[in-house]
Amino acid sequence: DTAVSQTPKYLVTQMGNDKSIKCEQNLGHDTMYWYKQDSKKFLKIMFSYNNKELIINETVPNRFSPKSPDKAHLNLHINSLELGDSAVYFCASSQTWKGTDTQYFGPGTRLTVL
Amino acid sequence: AQSVTQLDSHVSVSEGTPVLLRCNYSSSYSPSLFWYVQHPNKGLQLLLKYTSAATLVKGINGFEAEFKKSETSFHLTKPSAHMSDAAEYFCVVTPVSGTYKYIFGTGTRLKVLA
């Protein structure tokens, strides 16, 4: 199936650990995104890559580091996890980085930091 | 700057009655506007989008929305609610030029009563 996929779906870890979330899209899109959804369901963009180049970097702690090995993948690495990092993280992709383009979302990764 | 306001955090309707979810936006540029739906523990799915073509936009599952520039609104409607419509709905604004990033509303939880 053509889609945006994320692994893992659930991630439970201790404070201070380092973890990664992987995202892959097979839609042939040029642009990928990471969003954070907090406990109140509010969604906020964290990063965006176009053709492996960072184009959006919101005010995210530098403990969060995105990596795009190719156009189809955008991984999120988080160092020194904190309680406040607990959230659902969504990956998305779009054909280009234009505002008219539809973004297609992955199923989300629920991160719980204990 | 762009922003979007969803006027109701919760809406309850009876099955078979009309649905109205309200969204107002603020944008310095001509906006693109989207409605997404998120079912429990799922990713976001596009319902419909407006990108400066027809002001009345038809989407999936019987939903539609009308872009009203004079009222800066993009309300989502459906003539007859179905139990499967129960979900969280997000209105999104993005300019067609400038910074191409989604700005999400805070969401409206739709409850459908039998």
mmCIF file of N, CA and C in Angstrom, chain B residues 54-98:
data_model
loop_
_atom_site.group_PDB
_atom_site.id
_atom_site.type_symbol
_atom_site.label_atom_id
_atom_site.label_comp_id
_atom_site.label_asym_id
_atom_site.label_seq_id
_atom_site.Cartn_x
_atom_site.Cartn_y
_atom_site.Cartn_z
ATOM 1 N N ALA B 54 -13.186 26.949 -6.465
ATOM 2 C CA ALA B 54 -14.573 27.101 -6.050
ATOM 3 C C ALA B 54 -14.656 27.324 -4.545
ATOM 4 N N THR B 55 -15.538 28.227 -4.138
ATOM 5 C CA THR B 55 -15.622 28.539 -2.705
ATOM 6 C C THR B 55 -16.366 27.463 -1.919
ATOM 7 N N LEU B 56 -17.217 26.682 -2.584
ATOM 8 C CA LEU B 56 -17.875 25.568 -1.912
ATOM 9 C C LEU B 56 -17.101 24.306 -2.274
ATOM 10 N N VAL B 57 -16.539 23.681 -1.265
ATOM 11 C CA VAL B 57 -15.671 22.530 -1.485
ATOM 12 C C VAL B 57 -16.351 21.278 -0.955
ATOM 13 N N LYS B 58 -16.389 20.272 -1.799
ATOM 14 C CA LYS B 58 -16.965 18.989 -1.359
ATOM 15 C C LYS B 58 -15.835 18.033 -1.008
ATOM 16 N N GLY B 59 -16.038 17.289 0.079
ATOM 17 C CA GLY B 59 -15.011 16.360 0.516
ATOM 18 C C GLY B 59 -15.527 14.933 0.586
ATOM 19 N N ILE B 60 -14.796 14.142 1.339
ATOM 20 C CA ILE B 60 -15.180 12.742 1.465
ATOM 21 C C ILE B 60 -16.276 12.578 2.520
ATOM 22 N N ASN B 61 -16.956 11.447 2.448
ATOM 23 C CA ASN B 61 -17.956 11.073 3.460
ATOM 24 C C ASN B 61 -19.075 12.089 3.624
ATOM 25 N N GLY B 62 -19.397 12.819 2.567
ATOM 26 C CA GLY B 62 -20.533 13.734 2.602
ATOM 27 C C GLY B 62 -20.265 15.089 3.231
ATOM 28 N N PHE B 63 -19.026 15.358 3.608
ATOM 29 C CA PHE B 63 -18.688 16.650 4.201
ATOM 30 C C PHE B 63 -18.458 17.700 3.116
ATOM 31 N N GLU B 64 -18.759 18.939 3.458
ATOM 32 C CA GLU B 64 -18.432 20.055 2.595
ATOM 33 C C GLU B 64 -18.128 21.283 3.447
ATOM 34 N N ALA B 65 -17.458 22.252 2.832
ATOM 35 C CA ALA B 65 -17.115 23.484 3.542
ATOM 36 C C ALA B 65 -17.183 24.638 2.560
ATOM 37 N N GLU B 66 -17.542 25.805 3.074
ATOM 38 C CA GLU B 66 -17.651 26.978 2.226
ATOM 39 C C GLU B 66 -16.663 28.044 2.681
ATOM 40 N N PHE B 67 -15.845 28.514 1.755
ATOM 41 C CA PHE B 67 -14.897 29.580 2.033
ATOM 42 C C PHE B 67 -15.627 30.911 1.897
ATOM 43 N N LYS B 68 -15.643 31.691 2.976
ATOM 44 C CA LYS B 68 -16.280 33.013 2.947
ATOM 45 C C LYS B 68 -15.231 34.049 3.345
ATOM 46 N N LYS B 69 -14.710 34.722 2.335
ATOM 47 C CA LYS B 69 -13.625 35.679 2.577
ATOM 48 C C LYS B 69 -14.092 36.832 3.449
ATOM 49 N N SER B 70 -15.316 37.307 3.222
ATOM 50 C CA SER B 70 -15.813 38.470 3.964
ATOM 51 C C SER B 70 -15.957 38.164 5.451
ATOM 52 N N GLU B 71 -16.192 36.885 5.762
ATOM 53 C CA GLU B 71 -16.354 36.482 7.164
ATOM 54 C C GLU B 71 -15.100 35.775 7.685
ATOM 55 N N THR B 72 -14.117 35.637 6.865
ATOM 56 C CA THR B 72 -12.887 34.861 7.169
ATOM 57 C C THR B 72 -13.241 33.543 7.836
ATOM 58 N N SER B 73 -14.166 32.816 7.196
ATOM 59 C CA SER B 73 -14.617 31.558 7.781
ATOM 60 C C SER B 73 -14.493 30.421 6.786
ATOM 61 N N PHE B 74 -14.433 29.226 7.333
ATOM 62 C CA PHE B 74 -14.360 28.000 6.516
ATOM 63 C C PHE B 74 -15.023 26.895 7.329
ATOM 64 N N HIS B 75 -16.328 27.016 7.513
ATOM 65 C CA HIS B 75 -17.068 26.081 8.357
ATOM 66 C C HIS B 75 -17.305 24.758 7.640
ATOM 67 N N LEU B 76 -17.250 23.688 8.403
ATOM 68 C CA LEU B 76 -17.451 22.335 7.879
ATOM 69 C C LEU B 76 -18.872 21.884 8.187
ATOM 70 N N THR B 77 -19.546 21.326 7.186
ATOM 71 C CA THR B 77 -20.919 20.875 7.390
ATOM 72 C C THR B 77 -21.130 19.493 6.802
ATOM 73 N N LYS B 78 -22.165 18.842 7.323
ATOM 74 C CA LYS B 78 -22.615 17.565 6.769
ATOM 75 C C LYS B 78 -24.108 17.505 7.041
ATOM 76 N N PRO B 79 -24.912 17.125 6.048
ATOM 77 C CA PRO B 79 -26.363 17.178 6.228
ATOM 78 C C PRO B 79 -26.889 16.211 7.282
ATOM 79 N N SER B 80 -26.244 15.051 7.409
ATOM 80 C CA SER B 80 -26.774 14.013 8.282
ATOM 81 C C SER B 80 -25.630 13.252 8.935
ATOM 82 N N ALA B 81 -25.534 13.366 10.245
ATOM 83 C CA ALA B 81 -24.415 12.741 10.958
ATOM 84 C C ALA B 81 -24.593 11.233 11.056
ATOM 85 N N HIS B 82 -23.456 10.559 10.992
ATOM 86 C CA HIS B 82 -23.426 9.107 11.161
ATOM 87 C C HIS B 82 -22.552 8.800 12.372
ATOM 88 N N MET B 83 -22.849 7.682 13.014
ATOM 89 C CA MET B 83 -22.072 7.320 14.213
ATOM 90 C C MET B 83 -20.572 7.298 13.923
ATOM 91 N N SER B 84 -20.213 6.891 12.727
ATOM 92 C CA SER B 84 -18.792 6.790 12.370
ATOM 93 C C SER B 84 -18.122 8.152 12.200
ATOM 94 N N ASP B 85 -18.905 9.244 12.248
ATOM 95 C CA ASP B 85 -18.315 10.587 12.146
ATOM 96 C C ASP B 85 -17.713 11.053 13.462
ATOM 97 N N ALA B 86 -17.987 10.350 14.537
ATOM 98 C CA ALA B 86 -17.447 10.738 15.845
ATOM 99 C C ALA B 86 -15.920 10.696 15.800
ATOM 100 N N ALA B 87 -15.292 11.851 16.012
ATOM 101 C CA ALA B 87 -13.842 11.967 15.864
ATOM 102 C C ALA B 87 -13.433 13.387 16.250
ATOM 103 N N GLU B 88 -12.137 13.653 16.127
ATOM 104 C CA GLU B 88 -11.602 15.004 16.324
ATOM 105 C C GLU B 88 -11.391 15.614 14.941
ATOM 106 N N TYR B 89 -11.801 16.869 14.775
ATOM 107 C CA TYR B 89 -11.695 17.536 13.486
ATOM 108 C C TYR B 89 -10.792 18.763 13.627
ATOM 109 N N PHE B 90 -9.885 18.897 12.669
ATOM 110 C CA PHE B 90 -8.924 19.993 12.706
ATOM 111 C C PHE B 90 -9.053 20.855 11.460
ATOM 112 N N CYS B 91 -9.137 22.157 11.670
ATOM 113 C CA CYS B 91 -9.092 23.129 10.586
ATOM 114 C C CYS B 91 -7.651 23.607 10.474
ATOM 115 N N VAL B 92 -7.162 23.760 9.261
ATOM 116 C CA VAL B 92 -5.759 24.105 9.025
ATOM 117 C C VAL B 92 -5.693 25.241 8.023
ATOM 118 N N VAL B 93 -4.826 26.207 8.271
ATOM 119 C CA VAL B 93 -4.596 27.293 7.317
ATOM 120 C C VAL B 93 -3.126 27.305 6.923
ATOM 121 N N THR B 94 -2.890 27.624 5.666
ATOM 122 C CA THR B 94 -1.516 27.839 5.216
ATOM 123 C C THR B 94 -1.566 28.841 4.081
ATOM 124 N N PRO B 95 -0.642 29.771 4.015
ATOM 125 C CA PRO B 95 -0.672 30.740 2.920
ATOM 126 C C PRO B 95 -0.226 30.089 1.627
ATOM 127 N N VAL B 96 -0.655 30.627 0.500
ATOM 128 C CA VAL B 96 -0.225 30.070 -0.783
ATOM 129 C C VAL B 96 1.130 30.637 -1.194
ATOM 130 N N SER B 97 1.647 31.557 -0.427
ATOM 131 C CA SER B 97 3.014 32.021 -0.664
ATOM 132 C C SER B 97 3.617 32.369 0.688
ATOM 133 N N GLY B 98 4.931 32.494 0.709
ATOM 134 C CA GLY B 98 5.559 32.793 1.996
ATOM 135 C C GLY B 98 5.971 31.520 2.700
#
